[in-house]
Short mmCIF file of C-alpha atoms in Angstrom, two decimals:
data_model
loop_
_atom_site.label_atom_id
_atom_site.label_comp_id
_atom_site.label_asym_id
_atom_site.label_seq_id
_atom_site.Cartn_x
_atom_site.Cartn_y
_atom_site.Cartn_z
CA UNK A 123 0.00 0.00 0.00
CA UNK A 124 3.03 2.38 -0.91
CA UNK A 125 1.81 5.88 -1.54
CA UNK A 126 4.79 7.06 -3.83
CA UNK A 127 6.76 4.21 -4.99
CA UNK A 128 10.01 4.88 -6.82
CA UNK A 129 12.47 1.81 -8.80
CA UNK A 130 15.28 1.07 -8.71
CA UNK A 131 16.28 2.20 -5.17
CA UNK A 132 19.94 2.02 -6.20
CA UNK A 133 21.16 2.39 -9.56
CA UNK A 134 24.51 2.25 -10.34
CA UNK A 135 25.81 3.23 -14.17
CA UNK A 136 29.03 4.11 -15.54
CA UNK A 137 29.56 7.31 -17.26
CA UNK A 138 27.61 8.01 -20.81
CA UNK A 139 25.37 5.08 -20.25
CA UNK A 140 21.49 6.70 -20.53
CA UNK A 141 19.67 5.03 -17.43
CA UNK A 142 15.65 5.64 -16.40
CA UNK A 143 13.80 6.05 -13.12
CA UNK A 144 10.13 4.95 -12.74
CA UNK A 145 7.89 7.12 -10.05
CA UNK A 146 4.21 5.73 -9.11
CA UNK A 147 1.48 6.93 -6.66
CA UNK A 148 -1.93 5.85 -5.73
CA UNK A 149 -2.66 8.64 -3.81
CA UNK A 150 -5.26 9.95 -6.65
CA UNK A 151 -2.62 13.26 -6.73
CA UNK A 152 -3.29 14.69 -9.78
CA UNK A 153 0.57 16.50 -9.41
CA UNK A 154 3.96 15.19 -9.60
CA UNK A 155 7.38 16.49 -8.97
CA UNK A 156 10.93 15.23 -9.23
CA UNK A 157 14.01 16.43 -6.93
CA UNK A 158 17.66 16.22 -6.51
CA UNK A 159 19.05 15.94 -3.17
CA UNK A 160 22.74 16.47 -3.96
CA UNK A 161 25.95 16.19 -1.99
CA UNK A 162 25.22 19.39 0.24
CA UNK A 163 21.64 17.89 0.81
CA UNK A 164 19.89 21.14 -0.53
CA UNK A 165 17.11 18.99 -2.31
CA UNK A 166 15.88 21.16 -5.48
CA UNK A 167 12.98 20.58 -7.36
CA UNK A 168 13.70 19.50 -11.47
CA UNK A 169 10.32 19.21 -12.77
CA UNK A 170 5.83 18.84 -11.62
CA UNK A 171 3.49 17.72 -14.13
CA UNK A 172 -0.19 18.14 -13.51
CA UNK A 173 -2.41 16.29 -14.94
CA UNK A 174 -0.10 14.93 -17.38
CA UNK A 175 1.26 19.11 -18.43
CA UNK A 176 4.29 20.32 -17.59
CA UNK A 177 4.09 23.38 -15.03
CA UNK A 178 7.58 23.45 -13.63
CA UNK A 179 10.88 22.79 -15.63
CA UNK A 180 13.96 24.36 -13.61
CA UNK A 181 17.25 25.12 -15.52
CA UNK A 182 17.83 21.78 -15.98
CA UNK A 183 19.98 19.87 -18.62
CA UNK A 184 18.04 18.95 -21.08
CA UNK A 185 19.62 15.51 -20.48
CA UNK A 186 17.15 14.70 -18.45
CA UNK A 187 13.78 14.15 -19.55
CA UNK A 188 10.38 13.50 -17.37
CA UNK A 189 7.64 11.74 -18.81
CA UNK A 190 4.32 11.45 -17.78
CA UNK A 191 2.28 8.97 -19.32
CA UNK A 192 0.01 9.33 -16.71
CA UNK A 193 -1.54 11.17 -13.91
CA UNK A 194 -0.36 8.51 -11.64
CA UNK A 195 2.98 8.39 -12.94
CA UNK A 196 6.45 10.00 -13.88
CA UNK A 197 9.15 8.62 -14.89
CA UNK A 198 12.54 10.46 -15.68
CA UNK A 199 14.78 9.61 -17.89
CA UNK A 200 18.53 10.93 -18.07
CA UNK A 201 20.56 10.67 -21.15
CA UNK A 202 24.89 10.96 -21.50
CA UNK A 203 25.07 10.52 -17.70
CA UNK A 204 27.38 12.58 -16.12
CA UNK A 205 29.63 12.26 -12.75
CA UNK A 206 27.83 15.47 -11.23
CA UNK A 207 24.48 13.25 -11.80
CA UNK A 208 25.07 11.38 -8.97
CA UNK A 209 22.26 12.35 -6.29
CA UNK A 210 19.40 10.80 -4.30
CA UNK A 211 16.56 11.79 -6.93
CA UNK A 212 13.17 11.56 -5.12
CA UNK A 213 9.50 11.69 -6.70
CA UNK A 214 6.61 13.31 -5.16
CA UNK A 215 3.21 14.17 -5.46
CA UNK A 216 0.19 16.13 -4.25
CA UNK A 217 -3.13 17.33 -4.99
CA UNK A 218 -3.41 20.91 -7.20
CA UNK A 219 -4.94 24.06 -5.31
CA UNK A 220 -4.66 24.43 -2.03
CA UNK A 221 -2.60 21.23 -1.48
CA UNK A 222 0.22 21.95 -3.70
CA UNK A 223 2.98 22.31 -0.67
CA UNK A 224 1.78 19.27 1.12
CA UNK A 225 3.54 16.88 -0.68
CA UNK A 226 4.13 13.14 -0.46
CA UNK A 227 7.97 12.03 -1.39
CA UNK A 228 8.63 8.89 -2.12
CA UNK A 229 11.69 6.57 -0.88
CA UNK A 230 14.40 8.44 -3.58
CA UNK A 231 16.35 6.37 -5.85
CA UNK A 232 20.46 6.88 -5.24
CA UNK A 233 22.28 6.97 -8.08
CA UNK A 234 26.00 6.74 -8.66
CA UNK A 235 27.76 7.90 -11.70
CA UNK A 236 31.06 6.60 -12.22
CA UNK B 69 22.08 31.61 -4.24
CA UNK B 70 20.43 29.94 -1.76
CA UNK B 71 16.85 31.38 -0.29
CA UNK B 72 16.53 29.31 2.34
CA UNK B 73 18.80 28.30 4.84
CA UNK B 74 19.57 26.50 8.03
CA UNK B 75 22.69 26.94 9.33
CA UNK B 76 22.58 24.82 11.90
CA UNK B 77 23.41 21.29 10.21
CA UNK B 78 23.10 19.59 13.73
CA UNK B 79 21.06 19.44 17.28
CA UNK B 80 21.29 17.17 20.17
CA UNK B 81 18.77 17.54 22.94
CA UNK B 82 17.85 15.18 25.93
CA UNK B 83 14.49 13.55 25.57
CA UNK B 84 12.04 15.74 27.36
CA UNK B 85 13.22 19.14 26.76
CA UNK B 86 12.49 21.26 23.88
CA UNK B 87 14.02 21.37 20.35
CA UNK B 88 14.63 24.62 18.41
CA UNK B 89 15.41 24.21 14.81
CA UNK B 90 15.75 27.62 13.13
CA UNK B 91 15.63 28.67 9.14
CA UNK B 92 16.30 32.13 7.47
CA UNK B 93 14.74 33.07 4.05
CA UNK B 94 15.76 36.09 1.46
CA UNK B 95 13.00 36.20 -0.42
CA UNK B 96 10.11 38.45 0.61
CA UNK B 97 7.83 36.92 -2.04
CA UNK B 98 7.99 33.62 0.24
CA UNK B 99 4.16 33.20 1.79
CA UNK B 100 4.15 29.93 2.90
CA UNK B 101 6.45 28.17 4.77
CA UNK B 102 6.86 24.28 5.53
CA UNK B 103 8.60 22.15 7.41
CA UNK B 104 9.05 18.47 6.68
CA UNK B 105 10.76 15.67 8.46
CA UNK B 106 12.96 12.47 6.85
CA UNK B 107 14.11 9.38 8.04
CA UNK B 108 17.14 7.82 6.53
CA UNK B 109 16.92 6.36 3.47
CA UNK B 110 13.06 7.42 3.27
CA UNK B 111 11.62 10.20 1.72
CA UNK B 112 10.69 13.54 3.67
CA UNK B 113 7.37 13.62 5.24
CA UNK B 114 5.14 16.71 5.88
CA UNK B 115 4.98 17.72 9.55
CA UNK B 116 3.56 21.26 9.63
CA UNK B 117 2.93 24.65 7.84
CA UNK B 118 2.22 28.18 8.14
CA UNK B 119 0.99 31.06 5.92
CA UNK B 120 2.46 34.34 6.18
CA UNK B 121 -0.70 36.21 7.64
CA UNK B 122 0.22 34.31 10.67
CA UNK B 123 2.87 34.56 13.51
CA UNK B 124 2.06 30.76 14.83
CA UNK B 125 0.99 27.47 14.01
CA UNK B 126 0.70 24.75 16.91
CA UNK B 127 -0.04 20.95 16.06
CA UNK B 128 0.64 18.64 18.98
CA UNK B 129 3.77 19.07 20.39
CA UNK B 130 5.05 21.25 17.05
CA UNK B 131 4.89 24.93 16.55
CA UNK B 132 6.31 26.91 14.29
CA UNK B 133 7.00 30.25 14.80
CA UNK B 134 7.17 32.92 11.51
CA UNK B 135 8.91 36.11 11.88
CA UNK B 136 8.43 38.27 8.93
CA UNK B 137 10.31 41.26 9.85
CA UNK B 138 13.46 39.01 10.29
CA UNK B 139 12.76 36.55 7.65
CA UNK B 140 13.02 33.87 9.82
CA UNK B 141 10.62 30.75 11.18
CA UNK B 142 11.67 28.36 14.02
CA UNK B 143 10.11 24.50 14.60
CA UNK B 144 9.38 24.30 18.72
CA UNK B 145 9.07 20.44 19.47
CA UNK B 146 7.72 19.73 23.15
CA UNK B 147 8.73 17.88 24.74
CA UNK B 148 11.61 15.96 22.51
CA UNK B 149 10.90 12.41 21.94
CA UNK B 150 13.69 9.87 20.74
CA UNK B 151 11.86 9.16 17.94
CA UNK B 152 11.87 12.54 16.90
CA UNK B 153 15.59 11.95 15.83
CA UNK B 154 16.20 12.36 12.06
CA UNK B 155 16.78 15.55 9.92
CA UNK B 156 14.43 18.60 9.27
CA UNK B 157 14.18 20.13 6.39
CA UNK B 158 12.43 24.01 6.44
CA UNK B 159 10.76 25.03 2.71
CA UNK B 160 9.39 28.30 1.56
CA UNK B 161 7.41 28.84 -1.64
CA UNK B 162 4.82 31.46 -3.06
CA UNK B 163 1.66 30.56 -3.41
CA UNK B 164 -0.55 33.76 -3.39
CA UNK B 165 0.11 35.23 -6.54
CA UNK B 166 0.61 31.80 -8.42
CA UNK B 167 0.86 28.73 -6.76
CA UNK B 168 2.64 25.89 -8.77
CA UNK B 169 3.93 24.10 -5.51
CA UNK B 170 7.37 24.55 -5.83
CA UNK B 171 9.13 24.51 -2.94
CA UNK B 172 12.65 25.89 -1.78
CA UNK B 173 14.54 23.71 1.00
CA UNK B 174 17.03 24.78 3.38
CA UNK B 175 19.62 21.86 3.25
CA UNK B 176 18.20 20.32 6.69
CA UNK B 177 19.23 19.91 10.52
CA UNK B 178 19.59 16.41 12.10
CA UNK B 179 17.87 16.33 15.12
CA UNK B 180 19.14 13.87 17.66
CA UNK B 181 17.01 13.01 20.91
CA UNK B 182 19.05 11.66 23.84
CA UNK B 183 16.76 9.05 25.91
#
């Protein structure tokens, strides 16, 4: 009965390699969000989808790529990884409106570039 | 250029007394403030919030505290329980004149409860 489920946990990819993480919730959230905790442990938000539309893209490298098939799900997808990729990436989500800021994170999914 | 920040990256407390985790913001736009809570190797959880157009929010034994003058909001947790060890992570975001739900973190404060 996970509320934000997130695979693989730990991924672990040399450097170039193009590698995918998958991001579910049965919460009935009709938002999503994707974050990178990084070495300092500022976490900093990447992307939100609602309802399937993108509402928030932060300077990001376009190397990485969400996709949202669904309103239940985003996935992100990183291409050419990079050393400085390495980071806990965590998913979240949360209902629009009012309910934006209260939102559920799920496990994060530590990856390791080398 | 960080907004929001803790500077405090620890706290140790004895179980029973109170906790005072502190965060500073720049941004004056900020009008809602969070704090959430995180386990190792789980993801943060919500634990309270508070709007701008007030001073205090209370839940149980947490209340946070928002001064706008010095751009700063503290988390008061009474009394400290050992489970209430892990780290604490403030976030700010604007939500009156258009609300996406992004959020700013400070980079956190591990809170560690002495039984």
């Amino acid at each position: 009965d996970t509320a934000v489920s997130q695979t693989p946990k730990y991924l672990v990819t040399q450097m170039g390699n193009d590698k995918s993480i998958k991001c579910e919730q049965n919460l009935g959230h009709d938002t999503m969000y994707w974050y990178k905790q990084d070495s300092k442990k500022f976490l900093k938000i990447m992307f939100s989808y609602n309802n399937k539309e993108l509402i928030i893209n932060e300077t990001v490298p376009n190397r990485f790529s969400p996709k949202s098939p669904d309103k239940a799900h985003l996935n992100l997808h990183i291409n050419s990884l990079e050393l400085g990729d390495s980071a806990v990436y965590f998913c979240a989500s949360s209902l629009a409106g009012a309910h934006y800021n209260e939102q559920f994170f799920g496990p994060g999914t530590r990856l390791t570039v080398l | 250029d960080q907004q929001v920040k803790q500077n405090s990256p620890s706290l140790s407390v004895q179980e029973g007394r109170i906790s005072i985790l502190n965060c500073d913001y720049t941004n004056s736009m900020f009008d809602y403030f969070l704090w959430y809570k995180k386990y190792p190797a789980e993801g943060p959880t919500f634990l309270i919030s508070i709007s701008s157009i007030k001073d205090k929010n209370e839940d149980g034994r947490f209340t946070v505290f928002l001064n706008k003058s010095a751009k700063h909001l503290s988390l008061h947790i009474v009394p400290s329980q050992p489970g209430d060890s892990a780290v604490y992570f403030c976030a700010a975001s604007v939500v009156r004149s258009s609300n996406t739900g992004k959020l700013i973190f400070g980079q956190g404060t591990t809170l560690q409860v002495k039984p």
